[in-house]
Short mmCIF file of C-alpha atoms in Angstrom, two decimals:
data_model
loop_
_atom_site.label_atom_id
_atom_site.label_comp_id
_atom_site.label_asym_id
_atom_site.label_seq_id
_atom_site.Cartn_x
_atom_site.Cartn_y
_atom_site.Cartn_z
CA MET K 1 0.00 0.00 0.00
CA LYS K 2 2.89 2.37 0.75
CA ASN K 3 4.12 2.15 -2.83
CA SER K 4 0.63 2.64 -4.24
CA PRO K 5 -0.93 5.97 -5.21
CA LEU K 6 -3.88 4.91 -3.03
CA ALA K 7 -1.74 5.75 0.00
CA LEU K 8 -2.03 9.46 -0.91
CA ARG K 9 -4.99 11.35 0.61
CA ASP K 10 -5.41 13.80 -2.26
CA PHE K 11 -5.39 11.02 -4.83
CA ARG K 12 -8.06 9.14 -2.87
CA LEU K 13 -10.25 12.27 -2.84
CA PHE K 14 -9.67 12.66 -6.56
CA LEU K 15 -10.71 9.05 -7.17
CA GLY K 16 -13.82 9.49 -5.03
CA GLY K 17 -14.80 12.57 -7.00
CA ARG K 18 -14.28 10.78 -10.29
CA PHE K 19 -16.37 7.87 -9.10
CA PHE K 20 -19.41 9.92 -8.14
CA ALA K 21 -19.04 12.12 -11.25
CA GLY K 22 -19.07 9.03 -13.47
CA LEU K 23 -21.90 7.48 -11.47
CA ALA K 24 -24.07 10.57 -11.90
CA MET K 25 -23.28 10.97 -15.60
CA GLN K 26 -24.02 7.33 -16.45
CA THR K 27 -27.19 7.21 -14.36
CA GLN K 28 -28.41 10.37 -16.05
CA SER K 29 -27.42 9.17 -19.52
CA VAL K 30 -29.45 5.96 -19.27
CA ALA K 31 -32.46 7.84 -17.95
CA ILE K 32 -32.37 10.49 -20.69
CA GLY K 33 -31.86 7.91 -23.44
CA TRP K 34 -34.77 5.79 -22.33
CA TYR K 35 -37.07 8.77 -21.65
CA LEU K 36 -36.44 10.44 -25.02
CA TYR K 37 -36.79 7.26 -27.05
CA ASP K 38 -39.89 6.31 -25.06
CA VAL K 39 -41.67 9.59 -25.86
CA THR K 40 -40.40 10.02 -29.44
CA ARG K 41 -39.72 6.47 -30.72
CA ASP K 42 -37.18 8.13 -33.02
CA PRO K 43 -33.51 7.02 -32.92
CA LEU K 44 -32.55 10.40 -34.36
CA SER K 45 -33.64 12.02 -31.08
CA LEU K 46 -30.83 10.07 -29.39
CA GLY K 47 -28.41 11.42 -31.96
CA TYR K 48 -29.57 14.98 -31.36
CA ALA K 49 -29.16 14.47 -27.61
CA ALA K 50 -25.53 13.51 -28.20
CA LEU K 51 -25.10 16.48 -30.54
CA ALA K 52 -26.40 18.85 -27.87
CA VAL K 53 -23.56 17.74 -25.60
CA PHE K 54 -20.99 17.71 -28.41
CA VAL K 55 -21.41 21.33 -29.55
CA PRO K 56 -20.37 23.06 -26.28
CA ILE K 57 -17.56 20.54 -25.78
CA ALA K 58 -16.26 21.29 -29.26
CA LEU K 59 -16.46 25.06 -28.75
CA LEU K 60 -15.18 25.36 -25.18
CA THR K 61 -12.68 22.58 -24.52
CA LEU K 62 -9.62 24.31 -26.01
CA PRO K 63 -10.19 27.58 -24.09
CA ALA K 64 -10.87 25.45 -21.00
CA GLY K 65 -7.45 23.84 -21.38
CA ASP K 66 -5.82 27.26 -21.23
CA VAL K 67 -7.86 28.04 -18.12
CA ALA K 68 -6.66 24.77 -16.53
CA ASP K 69 -3.03 25.79 -17.10
CA ARG K 70 -3.60 29.22 -15.50
CA ARG K 71 -6.06 28.61 -12.66
CA ASP K 72 -6.51 26.35 -9.65
CA ARG K 73 -7.81 23.03 -11.00
CA ARG K 74 -9.65 22.31 -7.76
CA ARG K 75 -11.86 25.35 -8.15
CA ILE K 76 -12.49 24.64 -11.82
CA LEU K 77 -13.67 21.13 -10.98
CA GLY K 78 -15.76 22.33 -8.04
CA ALA K 79 -17.54 24.96 -10.14
CA ALA K 80 -18.15 22.54 -13.01
CA HIS K 81 -19.86 20.03 -10.77
CA ILE K 82 -21.99 22.71 -9.14
CA VAL K 83 -23.28 23.42 -12.66
CA GLN K 84 -23.92 19.68 -13.10
CA SER K 85 -26.00 19.80 -9.92
CA ALA K 86 -28.12 22.55 -11.47
CA CYS K 87 -28.54 20.44 -14.62
CA ALA K 88 -29.77 17.49 -12.56
CA ALA K 89 -32.33 19.77 -10.89
CA LEU K 90 -33.54 21.00 -14.29
CA PHE K 91 -33.88 17.45 -15.64
CA LEU K 92 -35.84 16.51 -12.55
CA TYR K 93 -38.21 19.42 -13.10
CA LEU K 94 -38.75 18.53 -16.78
CA VAL K 95 -39.55 14.92 -15.98
CA VAL K 96 -41.86 15.73 -13.07
CA ALA K 97 -43.66 18.19 -15.36
CA HIS K 98 -44.15 15.31 -17.87
CA THR K 99 -42.40 17.23 -20.64
CA THR K 100 -42.76 15.47 -24.01
CA LEU K 101 -40.89 18.04 -26.11
CA ALA K 102 -37.27 17.10 -26.75
CA TRP K 103 -35.74 20.56 -27.09
CA PRO K 104 -35.81 21.45 -23.35
CA PHE K 105 -33.75 18.32 -22.69
CA TYR K 106 -31.33 19.29 -25.45
CA SER K 107 -30.91 22.73 -23.84
CA VAL K 108 -30.01 21.28 -20.44
CA LEU K 109 -27.70 18.75 -22.11
CA ALA K 110 -25.89 21.66 -23.77
CA LEU K 111 -25.36 23.30 -20.36
CA SER K 112 -24.08 19.98 -19.01
CA GLY K 113 -21.74 19.72 -22.01
CA ALA K 114 -20.33 23.18 -21.22
CA ALA K 115 -19.55 22.06 -17.66
CA ARG K 116 -17.89 18.90 -19.00
CA ALA K 117 -15.80 21.03 -21.37
CA PHE K 118 -14.21 22.81 -18.39
CA SER K 119 -13.95 19.83 -16.05
CA GLY K 120 -12.36 17.52 -18.63
CA PRO K 121 -8.96 19.21 -19.16
CA ALA K 122 -8.66 20.12 -15.46
CA GLN K 123 -9.34 16.53 -14.42
CA GLN K 124 -7.13 14.89 -17.04
CA SER K 125 -4.15 17.13 -16.30
CA PHE K 126 -4.47 16.92 -12.49
CA THR K 127 -3.20 13.38 -11.84
CA PRO K 128 0.52 14.01 -12.60
CA PHE K 129 0.57 16.60 -9.81
CA LEU K 130 -1.03 14.25 -7.28
CA VAL K 131 1.33 11.26 -7.52
CA PRO K 132 5.08 10.66 -8.06
CA ARG K 133 6.15 9.98 -11.65
CA GLU K 134 7.02 6.34 -10.95
CA GLN K 135 3.45 5.74 -9.72
CA PHE K 136 1.77 7.54 -12.59
CA GLY K 137 1.01 4.43 -14.67
CA GLN K 138 -0.68 2.81 -11.69
CA ALA K 139 -2.56 6.05 -10.98
CA VAL K 140 -3.89 6.10 -14.56
CA ALA K 141 -5.07 2.50 -14.23
CA TRP K 142 -6.73 3.17 -10.86
CA SER K 143 -8.39 6.30 -12.23
CA GLY K 144 -9.62 4.45 -15.28
CA SER K 145 -10.85 1.52 -13.21
CA THR K 146 -12.68 3.82 -10.80
CA SER K 147 -14.42 5.58 -13.68
CA GLN K 148 -15.30 2.24 -15.23
CA ILE K 149 -16.70 0.91 -11.94
CA ALA K 150 -18.95 3.95 -11.94
CA MET K 151 -19.90 3.05 -15.50
CA VAL K 152 -20.80 -0.45 -14.34
CA VAL K 153 -22.88 0.71 -11.41
CA GLY K 154 -24.31 3.89 -12.98
CA PRO K 155 -26.24 2.44 -15.95
CA ALA K 156 -27.50 -0.50 -13.90
CA LEU K 157 -28.53 1.88 -11.11
CA GLY K 158 -30.16 4.25 -13.59
CA GLY K 159 -32.12 1.49 -15.30
CA LEU K 160 -33.17 -0.08 -12.01
CA ILE K 161 -34.35 3.04 -10.21
CA TYR K 162 -36.03 4.27 -13.42
CA LEU K 163 -38.56 1.53 -12.69
CA ALA K 164 -39.63 3.58 -9.65
CA GLY K 165 -40.40 6.48 -11.98
CA PRO K 166 -38.46 8.56 -14.53
CA TRP K 167 -37.82 11.19 -11.86
CA ALA K 168 -35.79 8.84 -9.63
CA PRO K 169 -32.47 8.77 -11.58
CA PHE K 170 -32.35 12.57 -11.78
CA ALA K 171 -33.05 12.89 -8.06
CA ALA K 172 -30.12 10.57 -7.40
CA CYS K 173 -27.87 12.72 -9.61
CA LEU K 174 -28.96 15.80 -7.67
CA VAL K 175 -27.51 14.15 -4.55
CA MET K 176 -24.27 12.91 -6.13
CA SER K 177 -23.03 15.95 -8.06
CA PRO K 178 -22.56 18.20 -4.98
CA LEU K 179 -20.49 15.41 -3.39
CA VAL K 180 -18.12 15.57 -6.35
CA ALA K 181 -17.71 19.34 -5.96
CA LEU K 182 -16.91 18.92 -2.25
CA ALA K 183 -14.34 16.17 -2.90
CA MET K 184 -12.46 18.25 -5.49
CA LEU K 185 -12.42 21.38 -3.31
CA ALA K 186 -11.08 19.33 -0.36
CA ILE K 187 -7.89 18.39 -2.24
CA ARG K 188 -4.91 20.15 -0.65
CA VAL K 189 -2.53 20.22 -3.61
CA ARG K 190 -2.41 23.68 -5.15
CA ILE K 191 -0.82 24.24 -8.54
CA SER K 192 0.34 27.71 -9.45
CA GLY K 193 -0.90 28.56 -12.91
CA THR K 194 1.60 29.45 -15.60
CA GLN K 195 1.87 33.16 -16.37
CA SER K 196 2.42 34.50 -19.86
CA ASP K 197 2.17 37.77 -21.74
CA ALA K 198 0.74 35.93 -24.75
CA SER K 199 -2.94 36.21 -25.60
CA ALA K 200 -5.34 33.36 -24.91
CA LEU K 201 -5.39 32.50 -28.62
CA GLN K 202 -1.58 32.45 -28.78
CA ARG K 203 -1.43 30.14 -25.75
CA VAL K 204 -3.93 27.75 -27.28
CA VAL K 205 -2.05 27.78 -30.59
CA ALA K 206 1.20 27.05 -28.73
CA GLY K 207 -0.41 23.95 -27.22
CA LEU K 208 -1.63 22.79 -30.62
CA SER K 209 1.79 23.45 -32.17
CA TYR K 210 3.50 21.40 -29.48
CA LEU K 211 1.11 18.52 -30.08
CA ARG K 212 1.71 18.63 -33.84
CA ARG K 213 5.45 18.11 -33.26
CA GLN K 214 4.93 15.02 -31.10
CA PRO K 215 3.92 12.07 -33.31
CA VAL K 216 3.71 9.67 -30.37
CA VAL K 217 1.19 11.85 -28.52
CA LEU K 218 -0.67 12.93 -31.66
CA GLY K 219 -0.95 9.37 -32.95
CA ALA K 220 -2.23 8.04 -29.63
CA ILE K 221 -4.93 10.72 -29.40
CA THR K 222 -6.13 10.54 -32.99
CA LEU K 223 -6.24 6.73 -33.05
CA ASP K 224 -8.83 6.72 -30.31
CA LEU K 225 -10.59 9.73 -31.84
CA PHE K 226 -11.44 7.91 -35.06
CA ALA K 227 -12.04 4.54 -33.41
CA VAL K 228 -14.64 6.02 -31.05
CA LEU K 229 -16.09 8.32 -33.71
CA LEU K 230 -16.69 5.41 -36.08
CA GLY K 231 -17.16 2.46 -33.73
CA SER K 232 -19.35 3.82 -30.92
CA VAL K 233 -22.54 1.81 -30.26
CA THR K 234 -23.66 3.50 -27.03
CA ALA K 235 -26.35 5.72 -28.58
CA LEU K 236 -28.02 2.71 -30.22
CA LEU K 237 -28.26 0.58 -27.09
CA PRO K 238 -31.84 1.76 -26.36
CA VAL K 239 -32.81 0.68 -29.89
CA TYR K 240 -31.16 -2.73 -29.46
CA ALA K 241 -32.69 -3.14 -26.01
CA ARG K 242 -36.26 -2.37 -27.07
CA ASP K 243 -36.48 -3.52 -30.70
CA ILE K 244 -33.85 -6.27 -31.20
CA LEU K 245 -33.16 -7.90 -27.83
CA HIS K 246 -36.60 -7.09 -26.37
CA VAL K 247 -35.55 -6.09 -22.84
CA GLY K 248 -36.70 -3.21 -20.64
CA PRO K 249 -34.84 -0.28 -19.04
CA ASP K 250 -33.25 -2.64 -16.52
CA GLY K 251 -31.90 -4.72 -19.40
CA LEU K 252 -30.59 -1.55 -21.04
CA GLY K 253 -28.81 -0.66 -17.80
CA VAL K 254 -27.11 -4.07 -17.77
CA MET K 255 -26.02 -3.59 -21.38
CA ARG K 256 -24.48 -0.23 -20.56
CA SER K 257 -22.84 -1.70 -17.48
CA SER K 258 -21.35 -4.67 -19.33
CA ILE K 259 -19.07 -2.39 -21.36
CA ALA K 260 -17.73 -0.91 -18.16
CA ALA K 261 -17.51 -4.31 -16.47
CA GLY K 262 -15.05 -5.49 -19.11
CA ALA K 263 -13.07 -2.28 -18.69
CA VAL K 264 -12.99 -2.65 -14.89
CA GLY K 265 -11.56 -6.16 -15.10
CA MET K 266 -8.83 -5.07 -17.49
CA GLY K 267 -8.16 -1.86 -15.54
CA LEU K 268 -7.67 -3.70 -12.24
CA LEU K 269 -5.27 -6.09 -13.96
CA LEU K 270 -3.24 -3.18 -15.36
CA ALA K 271 -3.32 -1.31 -12.03
CA ASN K 272 -1.68 -4.22 -10.24
CA LEU K 273 1.10 -4.68 -12.79
CA PRO K 274 4.36 -2.90 -11.92
CA ALA K 275 5.72 -0.40 -14.43
CA GLN K 276 8.33 -2.83 -15.75
CA ARG K 277 5.54 -5.25 -16.72
CA HIS K 278 4.12 -3.00 -19.45
CA PRO K 279 6.17 -4.16 -22.48
CA HIS K 280 5.11 -3.59 -26.09
CA ALA K 281 2.59 -1.01 -24.96
CA GLY K 282 2.19 0.53 -28.41
CA ARG K 283 1.34 -2.77 -30.07
CA ALA K 284 -1.06 -3.52 -27.22
CA MET K 285 -2.86 -0.23 -27.88
CA LEU K 286 -3.25 -0.96 -31.60
CA GLY K 287 -4.36 -4.51 -30.84
CA GLY K 288 -6.88 -3.30 -28.28
CA VAL K 289 -8.53 -0.97 -30.79
CA ALA K 290 -8.66 -3.79 -33.35
CA VAL K 291 -10.38 -6.11 -30.85
CA PHE K 292 -12.80 -3.26 -30.07
CA GLY K 293 -13.80 -3.15 -33.75
CA LEU K 294 -14.19 -6.92 -34.01
CA ALA K 295 -16.36 -7.06 -30.88
CA ALA K 296 -18.56 -4.28 -32.32
CA LEU K 297 -19.15 -6.45 -35.39
CA VAL K 298 -20.20 -9.37 -33.19
CA PHE K 299 -22.56 -7.14 -31.22
CA GLY K 300 -24.03 -5.75 -34.42
CA VAL K 301 -25.21 -9.14 -35.72
CA SER K 302 -26.19 -10.66 -32.36
CA THR K 303 -29.84 -11.28 -31.55
CA HIS K 304 -29.09 -13.15 -28.32
CA TYR K 305 -28.92 -11.12 -25.13
CA ALA K 306 -26.09 -13.16 -23.53
CA LEU K 307 -23.89 -12.93 -26.64
CA SER K 308 -24.56 -9.20 -26.89
CA ILE K 309 -23.55 -8.72 -23.25
CA ALA K 310 -20.34 -10.69 -23.83
CA ALA K 311 -19.47 -8.66 -26.94
CA LEU K 312 -20.01 -5.40 -25.07
CA ALA K 313 -17.78 -6.60 -22.21
CA VAL K 314 -15.00 -7.44 -24.68
CA MET K 315 -15.37 -3.97 -26.21
CA GLY K 316 -14.92 -2.45 -22.76
CA ALA K 317 -11.82 -4.52 -21.94
CA ALA K 318 -10.21 -3.73 -25.29
CA ASP K 319 -10.97 -0.03 -24.93
CA MET K 320 -9.40 0.02 -21.45
CA ILE K 321 -6.07 -1.12 -22.90
CA SER K 322 -6.19 1.79 -25.33
CA VAL K 323 -7.21 4.25 -22.60
CA PHE K 324 -4.39 3.10 -20.31
CA VAL K 325 -1.65 3.47 -22.93
CA ARG K 326 -3.05 6.66 -24.44
CA SER K 327 -3.57 8.50 -21.15
CA THR K 328 -0.09 7.63 -19.91
CA VAL K 329 1.59 8.67 -23.16
CA VAL K 330 -0.31 11.98 -23.32
CA GLN K 331 0.54 13.01 -19.76
CA LEU K 332 4.17 11.80 -19.61
CA GLY K 333 4.84 13.07 -23.14
CA THR K 334 3.75 16.63 -22.26
CA PRO K 335 5.63 19.30 -20.21
CA ASP K 336 3.98 20.44 -16.95
CA GLY K 337 3.15 23.92 -18.24
CA MET K 338 1.23 22.59 -21.25
CA ARG K 339 -0.65 19.69 -19.70
CA GLY K 340 -3.91 21.63 -19.47
CA ARG K 341 -3.86 22.68 -23.12
CA VAL K 342 -2.74 19.31 -24.46
CA SER K 343 -5.27 17.58 -22.21
CA ALA K 344 -7.89 19.93 -23.67
CA VAL K 345 -7.07 18.71 -27.18
CA HIS K 346 -7.13 15.16 -25.82
CA MET K 347 -10.52 15.69 -24.21
CA LEU K 348 -11.87 17.52 -27.26
CA PHE K 349 -10.89 14.66 -29.53
CA ILE K 350 -12.00 11.85 -27.24
CA GLY K 351 -14.96 13.47 -25.48
CA ALA K 352 -16.32 15.07 -28.62
CA ALA K 353 -15.77 11.82 -30.52
CA ASN K 354 -17.95 10.03 -27.97
CA GLU K 355 -20.81 12.48 -28.45
CA PHE K 356 -20.39 13.04 -32.20
CA GLY K 357 -19.89 9.30 -32.64
CA ASP K 358 -23.25 8.76 -30.96
CA PHE K 359 -24.77 11.37 -33.28
CA ARG K 360 -23.20 9.58 -36.26
CA ALA K 361 -24.63 6.28 -35.07
CA GLY K 362 -28.11 7.75 -34.55
CA LEU K 363 -28.05 9.44 -37.95
CA VAL K 364 -26.93 6.31 -39.84
CA ALA K 365 -29.45 4.21 -37.91
CA ALA K 366 -32.24 6.61 -38.92
CA TRP K 367 -31.20 6.23 -42.57
CA LEU K 368 -30.23 2.55 -42.81
CA GLY K 369 -31.22 0.89 -39.54
CA ALA K 370 -29.40 0.12 -36.29
CA VAL K 371 -27.65 -3.07 -37.42
CA PRO K 372 -26.02 -1.57 -40.57
CA ALA K 373 -24.93 1.44 -38.49
CA VAL K 374 -23.10 -0.78 -35.97
CA MET K 375 -21.59 -3.05 -38.63
CA ALA K 376 -20.24 -0.13 -40.65
CA GLY K 377 -18.69 1.38 -37.51
CA GLY K 378 -16.91 -1.84 -36.55
CA ALA K 379 -15.49 -2.31 -40.06
CA CYS K 380 -14.28 1.30 -40.23
CA THR K 381 -12.54 0.90 -36.85
CA LEU K 382 -10.45 -1.97 -38.24
CA VAL K 383 -9.50 0.18 -41.24
CA VAL K 384 -8.36 2.97 -38.88
CA VAL K 385 -6.09 0.58 -36.97
CA ALA K 386 -4.41 -0.55 -40.20
CA LEU K 387 -3.89 3.04 -41.37
CA TRP K 388 -2.54 4.34 -38.04
CA SER K 389 -0.03 1.50 -37.70
CA ARG K 390 1.52 2.80 -40.93
CA LEU K 391 1.03 6.56 -40.44
CA PHE K 392 2.43 6.56 -36.87
CA PRO K 393 5.16 3.91 -36.62
CA GLU K 394 6.21 5.57 -33.34
CA LEU K 395 3.13 4.01 -31.76
CA ARG K 396 4.30 0.52 -32.65
CA ARG K 397 7.73 1.21 -31.15
CA ILE K 398 6.44 2.20 -27.70
CA ASP K 399 7.74 -0.41 -25.28
CA ARG K 400 7.81 0.52 -21.57
CA LEU K 401 5.50 3.42 -20.74
CA ALA K 402 7.81 4.63 -17.97
CA ASP K 403 10.38 5.53 -20.63
CA VAL K 404 8.12 8.04 -22.39
CA THR K 405 9.59 11.55 -22.09
CA ALA K 406 8.28 15.02 -22.93
CA GLY K 407 9.79 17.20 -25.62
CA ARG K 408 10.63 20.83 -24.90
CA PRO K 409 7.76 23.20 -25.72
CA ASP K 410 10.03 25.72 -27.43
CA GLU K 411 11.93 23.28 -29.63
CA PRO K 412 10.82 21.04 -32.52
CA GLU K 413 11.83 17.94 -30.61
CA ARG K 414 9.40 15.06 -30.43
CA ALA K 415 8.32 13.29 -27.32
CA GLY K 416 9.83 9.85 -27.26
CA PHE K 417 12.25 7.63 -25.44
CA PRO K 418 15.84 8.04 -24.27
CA ASP K 419 17.15 5.52 -26.77
CA ASP K 420 15.51 7.36 -29.65
CA LYS K 421 17.25 10.69 -29.08
#
């Protein structure tokens, strides 16, 4: 325990905050998905719900990264989750008022997306300041596992308590979100923001320019961007649950949870491996994304609930490998003073890909049907893996994650490994 990041008080508070944040978001997501599809019976409404979250994330994440580099991350996270509390209260009001129009839900989702835009870079760039460098890989795995445990419990909880009434999941979120704000504000570590005479636009451009010069970091981020954008099936789970597998909201919750269950199992395995036991990390990342695409194909054609659950669990485990390698490379391959801005690009690519990928899935499903939408996404994911293994050979050459080093922000030197320089 002494050599584990779990021995550190601030890191434990951070994990607790991440857990309840993920729990609230997943509980709310299942409830909104089921409610909207129940009142509209239109898969495109699920796509528009994802788009409502995507737009503010796309617009605000890069400026939020600059804010994370210049302000106290604890206060940013606290304020963001206070806004999420307000969103939960608004959702509760809409449901209690038996609102059948979709646009009020889209409006509140946009506000929630704005809060996520500011919390994402601050959260992603906080971990390196909470733990020693040699424990960072384990910290990433614990953080990922904690979030995934919330993703296991959250959808199942949301689907289960939805049976008590559509108001119940939103009431639960209204309790959880303030707890997250309190946990983040209770962290003692304070990080002095970087000061610069450059304008906000110049600072953001500097972060983008640094990222462009680092093929290892850029390749890791964009691989997951396109895999999630093309291979996401989350938005179509309500359609599969109701129309293909013929299960209720509790069955939908289990489907959502099974993805996270696979990720939790893999995350706990990675968290308990010492740093020297992470060989061939780059190949593992590429392989994980490929398995993700194959499992999506299996899910797409399945009409058996048990097989669908198994395919979703494999997708979650494969994605966790990618998340573990990518998150470690991005943070260790970035200088301290740029972590907020680079994390903002990371969150913009990954977070926006989740939401826009769901919009893509809903749109294709409205045109062609749910099954063709999932099958096309899985096939495209495999194509992306093949292309990225050739476009970014640096990814294949990543061996031990602990050897990843950051380039200097003022020089055109790539992030890489001691033996490469």
